[in-house]
Amino acid sequence: MVLDEVPSELHELSVQVVTVVAPELRVTNPTDTPLEVLDPQGVPFISIGPQGVLGNFNASSWYTTYNPSGRTPVPESVRKRDETGNRSEPDWNRITPQHSWGWFDHRLRRGPLVASPEVVKAGVSADLGTWTVPVRYGGKTLELSGRIVYQPVCGAFEYSLGEYPYNEGRQQVELDPGLTLSLRPGHPGGLPTLALKSTTPKVVLVYGVEDELFLQFSSDGVLVNRLSPTWLQIQRARGQATPYAKADPDAPPEGQQLADHPEFEWPALHAVYGQPEPPENVIRSSQSVDVLEWWIKFRIDDHVWAGESGKTRWVPSASPECEAQADNEAQADNGAIGAAVVDSGLAVLLLAIISLFALQRRRHKGRKNGVRSGPFRPNNDRRFAP
């Protein structure tokens, strides 16, 4: 999925198309003006802005865009209103005080998602279709738009624990005696998972993507904070979250029993790059490149802090389609460079282009995307209430 240029009225907002388990639109709105997302009939079903994220419980699209499959049951009263065309006033409910939200808008997947055999054999990118999602901002209706693009997959993402270059490729660490963290990459193309196992009587707190209390391990088993944004993301990705669930990283945690023994496994959604492939210059380098660094944080018996980093790496692979794509790109580059040199008569231009490309590649290889810097300050420095 490729996002077109966002309307200039939305330049202060962050708009992304991200693919973790399915394509989704993600919007972060730090402004004082709410952004409303509209369904095909022009009914607003999401509002993102100064009040946080609001869901319109009177809109069918609030339910159908809540999980990847779109199979969330729509309340009968809402469904009947849709059938009769009788639209009621929005029933806005705050889902989270945060100013960011991602939804599985199924308009992004309209049209063919599989390229023809001829396109695959040619090893070239091809547009398969387009999509649009109307929004309302400051009283004005605008459009988010994009394209469905086929591109040969010329590599895969790999996951490991540990800082580069030490412990490279590590899949298991001992955080404390009797406390083991494991990373399981899953099947090719699948989500990586993290597993924590404790054989000690110590209480271990695991923190989530917003530095909120996420999980608690003890001799009594595993508890999850039902208000954790991390837990809500995981449940939505699994298609298991209720559309009435709420998340608040600053609220006192609410515990729910997940296991009666201190061992649990969960998908590491924050380790997923979010795009099918890294930027073009990384692909062209034909080298393995670390594209994302991420962290998971713990507290052991209220006084010992522990943290473990992980990395997501792009590893190129060879295939006839990828070789064809590389040849096509090389020919296009050579043609463009040759024309520039002939037109200008300055051979130094070629050297400048080559030097700029090399510099950009070095800059990208040195970049650490997604790193949370600074001291760790949990939103709720406490265990679950007894």
Coordinates of C-alpha atoms in Angstrom, one line a residue:
M1 CA 0.0 0.0 0.0
V2 CA 1.3 3.4 -1.0
L3 CA 0.0 6.6 0.5
D4 CA -0.4 9.6 -1.8
E5 CA 0.6 13.1 -0.8
V6 CA -1.6 14.2 2.1
P7 CA -3.7 17.4 1.7
S8 CA -1.9 20.5 2.8
E9 CA -4.5 21.2 5.4
L10 CA -3.3 18.1 7.3
H11 CA 0.4 19.0 7.3
E12 CA 0.6 19.1 11.1
L13 CA -0.8 15.6 11.4
S14 CA 1.0 12.3 10.9
V15 CA -0.7 10.0 8.4
Q16 CA 0.7 6.5 7.7
V17 CA -0.3 3.3 6.0
V18 CA 1.1 0.5 8.1
T19 CA 0.9 -3.3 7.6
V20 CA 1.4 -5.5 10.7
V21 CA -1.3 -8.2 10.4
A22 CA -3.2 -6.2 7.7
P23 CA -3.1 -2.8 6.1
E24 CA -4.3 0.0 8.4
L25 CA -4.4 3.7 8.4
R26 CA -2.7 5.4 11.4
V27 CA -3.2 9.1 12.3
T28 CA -1.6 11.1 15.0
N29 CA -3.3 14.5 15.5
P30 CA -1.4 16.8 18.0
T31 CA -3.5 19.8 17.0
D32 CA -6.5 21.4 18.7
T33 CA -8.8 20.5 15.8
P34 CA -10.3 17.0 15.7
L35 CA -10.0 14.9 12.5
E36 CA -13.1 12.9 11.7
V37 CA -12.9 9.8 9.5
L38 CA -16.0 9.3 7.3
D39 CA -17.7 6.1 6.0
P40 CA -18.9 5.8 2.4
Q41 CA -22.2 7.6 3.3
G42 CA -20.3 10.5 5.0
V43 CA -21.0 9.4 8.5
P44 CA -18.1 10.1 11.0
F45 CA -17.1 6.9 12.9
I46 CA -13.7 8.0 14.4
S47 CA -12.6 11.3 15.8
I48 CA -8.9 11.9 16.7
G49 CA -7.9 15.1 18.4
P50 CA -7.6 17.0 21.6
Q51 CA -10.1 14.9 23.5
G52 CA -8.2 11.7 22.4
V53 CA -9.7 9.0 20.2
L54 CA -13.5 8.8 20.1
G55 CA -15.6 6.0 18.5
N56 CA -19.1 6.6 17.2
F57 CA -21.0 3.6 18.5
N58 CA -23.9 4.5 16.2
A59 CA -21.8 3.9 13.0
S60 CA -21.4 0.4 11.5
S61 CA -17.9 1.3 10.3
W62 CA -16.7 1.7 13.9
Y63 CA -17.3 -2.0 14.3
T64 CA -16.2 -3.3 10.9
T65 CA -12.9 -1.4 11.0
Y66 CA -12.0 -2.5 14.5
N67 CA -10.2 -5.8 13.6
P68 CA -8.4 -7.1 10.5
S69 CA -11.2 -9.4 9.4
G70 CA -14.0 -6.8 9.6
R71 CA -16.2 -9.4 11.2
T72 CA -16.9 -7.6 14.5
P73 CA -20.7 -7.9 15.0
V74 CA -22.6 -4.7 14.4
P75 CA -25.3 -4.1 17.0
E76 CA -28.8 -4.9 15.6
S77 CA -30.1 -1.4 16.3
V78 CA -27.2 0.2 14.3
R79 CA -27.6 -2.4 11.5
K80 CA -31.3 -1.7 11.2
R81 CA -30.8 2.1 11.0
D82 CA -28.4 1.4 8.1
E83 CA -30.9 -0.7 6.3
T84 CA -33.7 1.9 6.7
G85 CA -31.4 4.9 6.0
N86 CA -32.4 6.5 9.3
R87 CA -29.2 8.0 10.6
S88 CA -29.0 8.9 14.2
E89 CA -26.8 11.4 16.0
P90 CA -23.2 10.2 16.6
D91 CA -22.8 8.4 19.9
W92 CA -19.2 9.4 20.7
N93 CA -17.3 7.4 23.3
R94 CA -13.7 8.1 24.3
I95 CA -11.6 5.0 23.7
T96 CA -8.2 6.4 24.8
P97 CA -6.9 9.8 25.8
Q98 CA -4.0 9.4 23.4
H99 CA -4.1 11.4 20.1
S100 CA -3.2 8.5 17.8
W101 CA -5.2 5.7 16.3
G102 CA -5.0 3.0 13.6
W103 CA -8.0 1.3 12.0
F104 CA -8.3 -1.5 9.5
D105 CA -10.1 0.4 6.8
H106 CA -11.2 -2.2 4.3
R107 CA -11.4 0.4 1.5
L108 CA -7.6 0.0 1.3
R109 CA -8.0 -3.5 0.1
R110 CA -10.5 -3.0 -2.7
G111 CA -9.5 -4.4 -6.1
P112 CA -7.1 -7.2 -7.1
L113 CA -4.3 -7.9 -4.6
V114 CA -2.4 -10.4 -6.8
A115 CA -0.4 -9.3 -9.8
S116 CA -0.7 -11.1 -13.2
P117 CA 1.9 -13.8 -14.0
E118 CA 3.3 -11.4 -16.7
V119 CA 4.0 -8.7 -14.1
V120 CA 5.5 -11.1 -11.7
K121 CA 7.8 -12.6 -14.4
A122 CA 8.9 -9.1 -15.5
G123 CA 10.0 -8.3 -12.0
V124 CA 8.6 -4.8 -12.1
S125 CA 6.4 -2.7 -9.8
A126 CA 2.8 -2.3 -10.9
D127 CA -0.2 -0.4 -9.7
L128 CA -3.1 -2.8 -9.0
G129 CA -5.7 -0.2 -7.9
T130 CA -6.4 2.9 -5.9
W131 CA -8.3 3.8 -2.7
T132 CA -9.7 6.9 -1.0
V133 CA -10.9 7.6 2.5
P134 CA -12.8 10.8 3.2
V135 CA -12.0 12.8 6.3
R136 CA -13.3 16.0 7.8
Y137 CA -11.0 18.5 9.4
G138 CA -11.9 22.1 10.5
G139 CA -15.3 21.8 8.8
K140 CA -13.7 20.9 5.4
T141 CA -14.0 17.4 3.8
L142 CA -10.7 16.1 2.4
E143 CA -9.5 12.8 1.1
L144 CA -6.7 10.5 2.1
S145 CA -5.8 8.5 -1.0
G146 CA -3.3 5.9 -2.2
R147 CA -2.5 3.0 -4.4
I148 CA -2.3 -0.8 -4.2
V149 CA 1.2 -1.6 -5.6
Y150 CA 2.7 -4.9 -6.5
Q151 CA 6.5 -5.1 -5.9
P152 CA 8.7 -8.2 -5.9
V153 CA 9.6 -9.3 -2.4
C154 CA 13.4 -9.4 -2.5
G155 CA 14.2 -10.3 1.1
A156 CA 12.7 -10.9 4.6
F157 CA 12.9 -9.4 8.0
E158 CA 14.7 -11.3 10.8
Y159 CA 14.5 -10.6 14.5
S160 CA 17.0 -11.0 17.3
L161 CA 17.7 -9.9 20.9
G162 CA 20.8 -8.0 21.9
E163 CA 22.7 -4.8 21.0
Y164 CA 24.6 -4.7 17.7
P165 CA 27.3 -6.0 17.2
Y166 CA 27.3 -8.0 20.5
N167 CA 25.2 -11.1 20.9
E168 CA 24.1 -10.8 17.3
G169 CA 21.4 -13.3 16.4
R170 CA 20.6 -14.1 20.0
Q171 CA 17.1 -15.6 20.6
Q172 CA 17.1 -16.1 24.4
V173 CA 18.5 -14.1 27.4
E174 CA 18.5 -14.6 31.2
L175 CA 17.3 -11.3 32.7
D176 CA 17.7 -12.6 36.3
P177 CA 18.4 -16.0 37.8
G178 CA 15.3 -18.1 36.9
L179 CA 13.9 -15.4 34.6
T180 CA 14.2 -16.2 30.9
L181 CA 13.1 -14.1 27.9
S182 CA 12.8 -15.8 24.5
L183 CA 12.2 -14.4 21.0
R184 CA 10.5 -16.6 18.5
P185 CA 10.5 -15.3 15.0
G186 CA 7.6 -17.5 13.9
H187 CA 7.1 -18.9 10.4
P188 CA 8.3 -16.9 7.4
G189 CA 6.3 -13.8 7.1
G190 CA 4.7 -14.4 10.5
L191 CA 4.8 -12.1 13.6
P192 CA 7.7 -12.5 16.0
T193 CA 6.6 -13.3 19.6
L194 CA 8.2 -12.8 23.0
A195 CA 7.9 -15.4 25.8
L196 CA 8.8 -14.8 29.4
K197 CA 9.2 -17.7 31.9
S198 CA 9.9 -17.3 35.6
T199 CA 10.9 -20.0 38.0
T200 CA 11.5 -17.7 40.9
P201 CA 9.1 -16.3 43.6
K202 CA 9.9 -12.7 42.5
V203 CA 7.3 -10.4 41.1
V204 CA 8.2 -9.2 37.6
L205 CA 6.5 -6.2 35.9
V206 CA 6.6 -5.9 32.1
Y207 CA 6.0 -2.5 30.6
G208 CA 4.4 -1.7 27.3
V209 CA 4.8 0.6 24.3
E210 CA 3.6 3.7 26.3
D211 CA 5.7 2.8 29.3
E212 CA 2.5 1.6 31.0
L213 CA 2.2 -1.5 33.2
F214 CA 1.4 -4.3 30.8
L215 CA 2.0 -7.7 32.5
Q216 CA 2.7 -8.9 36.0
F217 CA 4.4 -12.3 36.6
S218 CA 4.3 -13.9 40.1
S219 CA 3.9 -17.3 41.8
D220 CA 0.2 -16.7 41.3
G221 CA 0.5 -16.6 37.5
V222 CA 0.3 -13.8 35.0
L223 CA -2.0 -10.7 35.1
V224 CA -2.5 -8.3 32.2
N225 CA -3.5 -4.6 32.6
R226 CA -6.8 -4.4 30.7
L227 CA -6.2 -0.6 30.2
S228 CA -2.8 -1.2 28.6
P229 CA -2.6 0.3 25.1
T230 CA -0.2 -2.6 24.3
W231 CA -2.8 -5.2 25.3
L232 CA -5.5 -3.4 23.2
Q233 CA -3.2 -3.4 20.1
I234 CA -2.5 -7.1 20.6
Q235 CA -6.2 -8.0 21.1
R236 CA -7.2 -6.0 18.0
A237 CA -4.6 -7.6 15.9
R238 CA -5.9 -11.0 16.9
G239 CA -9.5 -10.0 16.2
Q240 CA -10.3 -10.6 19.9
A241 CA -10.9 -7.1 21.2
T242 CA -14.4 -5.8 21.9
P243 CA -15.1 -2.5 20.1
Y244 CA -16.1 -1.1 23.5
A245 CA -12.6 -1.7 25.1
K246 CA -10.7 1.3 26.3
A247 CA -7.0 2.0 26.9
D248 CA -5.4 4.6 29.2
P249 CA -1.7 4.4 30.0
D250 CA -2.1 6.9 32.8
A251 CA -5.0 5.3 34.7
P252 CA -4.6 2.9 37.6
P253 CA -4.0 -0.6 36.1
E254 CA -6.9 -3.1 36.1
G255 CA -5.8 -6.7 36.3
Q256 CA -7.1 -9.7 34.4
Q257 CA -5.8 -13.2 35.0
L258 CA -4.1 -14.7 31.9
A259 CA -2.3 -17.8 33.3
D260 CA -2.1 -19.6 36.6
H261 CA 1.7 -20.1 36.3
P262 CA 4.4 -17.5 35.5
E263 CA 4.9 -18.1 31.9
F264 CA 3.3 -16.3 28.9
E265 CA 3.9 -15.5 25.2
W266 CA 2.7 -12.5 23.3
P267 CA 3.2 -11.0 19.8
A268 CA 6.0 -8.4 19.6
L269 CA 4.0 -5.9 17.4
H270 CA 6.5 -3.1 18.2
A271 CA 9.3 -5.2 16.5
V272 CA 7.4 -5.2 13.1
Y273 CA 8.8 -2.8 10.6
G274 CA 5.3 -1.8 9.3
Q275 CA 6.1 -2.0 5.6
P276 CA 6.5 -5.0 3.3
E277 CA 10.1 -3.8 2.5
P278 CA 12.6 -1.2 3.7
P279 CA 13.4 2.0 1.7
E280 CA 14.6 1.6 -1.8
N281 CA 18.2 2.5 -1.1
V282 CA 18.4 -0.3 1.5
I283 CA 17.1 -2.8 -1.1
R284 CA 19.5 -1.6 -3.7
S285 CA 22.5 -2.1 -1.4
S286 CA 21.9 -5.9 -1.5
Q287 CA 23.2 -6.0 2.1
S288 CA 21.7 -7.0 5.4
V289 CA 20.7 -3.9 7.3
D290 CA 19.3 -3.2 10.8
V291 CA 16.2 -1.2 10.1
L292 CA 14.6 -1.0 13.6
E293 CA 15.8 -1.2 17.2
W294 CA 13.3 -1.8 19.9
W295 CA 13.2 -2.3 23.7
I296 CA 11.3 -4.3 26.3
K297 CA 11.5 -3.1 29.9
F298 CA 11.0 -4.9 33.2
R299 CA 11.0 -4.3 37.0
I300 CA 11.9 -7.2 39.3
D301 CA 10.7 -7.2 42.9
D302 CA 10.1 -3.4 42.9
H303 CA 13.8 -2.5 43.0
V304 CA 15.7 -4.1 40.1
W305 CA 15.3 -2.6 36.7
A306 CA 16.0 -4.6 33.6
G307 CA 15.8 -3.9 29.9
E308 CA 16.5 -5.9 26.8
S309 CA 16.9 -4.5 23.3
G310 CA 16.0 -6.2 20.1
K311 CA 16.6 -5.5 16.4
T312 CA 14.8 -6.1 13.2
R313 CA 17.0 -6.7 10.2
W314 CA 16.4 -6.8 6.5
V315 CA 18.1 -9.7 4.8
P316 CA 18.0 -9.7 1.0
S317 CA 17.3 -12.8 -1.0
A318 CA 18.0 -13.8 -4.6
S319 CA 15.3 -14.7 -7.0
P320 CA 14.7 -14.3 -10.8
E321 CA 12.1 -11.6 -10.1
C322 CA 14.4 -9.6 -7.9
E323 CA 17.2 -9.9 -10.4
A324 CA 15.0 -8.6 -13.1
Q325 CA 13.9 -5.7 -11.0
A326 CA 17.5 -4.8 -10.1
D327 CA 18.4 -4.9 -13.9
N328 CA 15.5 -2.7 -14.8
E329 CA 16.4 -0.2 -12.1
A330 CA 20.0 -0.2 -13.0
Q331 CA 19.2 0.4 -16.7
A332 CA 16.9 3.3 -15.7
D333 CA 19.6 4.8 -13.5
N334 CA 22.2 4.5 -16.1
G335 CA 20.0 6.1 -18.7
A336 CA 19.1 9.0 -16.4
I337 CA 22.8 9.5 -15.4
G338 CA 24.0 9.3 -19.0
A339 CA 21.4 11.9 -20.2
A340 CA 22.4 14.2 -17.4
V341 CA 26.1 14.0 -18.3
V342 CA 25.5 14.5 -22.0
D343 CA 23.1 17.4 -21.5
S344 CA 25.4 19.2 -19.1
G345 CA 28.7 18.3 -20.5
L346 CA 30.0 18.1 -16.9
A347 CA 31.5 14.7 -16.0
V348 CA 31.7 15.9 -12.4
L349 CA 27.9 15.5 -12.1
L350 CA 28.3 11.8 -12.3
L351 CA 30.7 11.8 -9.4
A352 CA 28.4 14.0 -7.4
I353 CA 25.4 11.7 -7.9
I354 CA 27.4 8.6 -6.9
S355 CA 28.8 10.4 -3.8
L356 CA 25.3 11.5 -2.8
F357 CA 23.9 8.0 -3.1
A358 CA 26.7 6.5 -1.1
L359 CA 26.2 9.2 1.6
Q360 CA 22.5 8.5 1.8
R361 CA 23.1 4.8 2.1
R362 CA 25.6 5.3 5.0
R363 CA 23.2 7.6 6.7
H364 CA 20.4 5.1 6.5
K365 CA 22.5 2.3 7.7
G366 CA 23.5 4.3 10.8
R367 CA 19.9 5.3 11.6
K368 CA 18.1 3.7 14.5
N369 CA 14.4 3.9 13.8
G370 CA 11.9 3.5 16.7
V371 CA 14.4 3.9 19.6
R372 CA 12.9 5.4 22.7
S373 CA 15.6 7.6 24.2
G374 CA 16.0 9.1 27.6
P375 CA 15.3 7.7 31.1
F376 CA 12.4 5.2 31.6
R377 CA 9.6 6.6 33.7
P378 CA 6.7 4.2 34.0
N379 CA 3.2 5.8 33.9
N380 CA 2.1 3.6 36.8
D381 CA 4.9 2.6 39.1
R382 CA 2.8 0.1 41.0
R383 CA 1.5 -3.4 41.0
F384 CA -2.1 -4.3 40.5
A385 CA -4.5 -3.5 43.4
P386 CA -5.2 -6.6 45.5

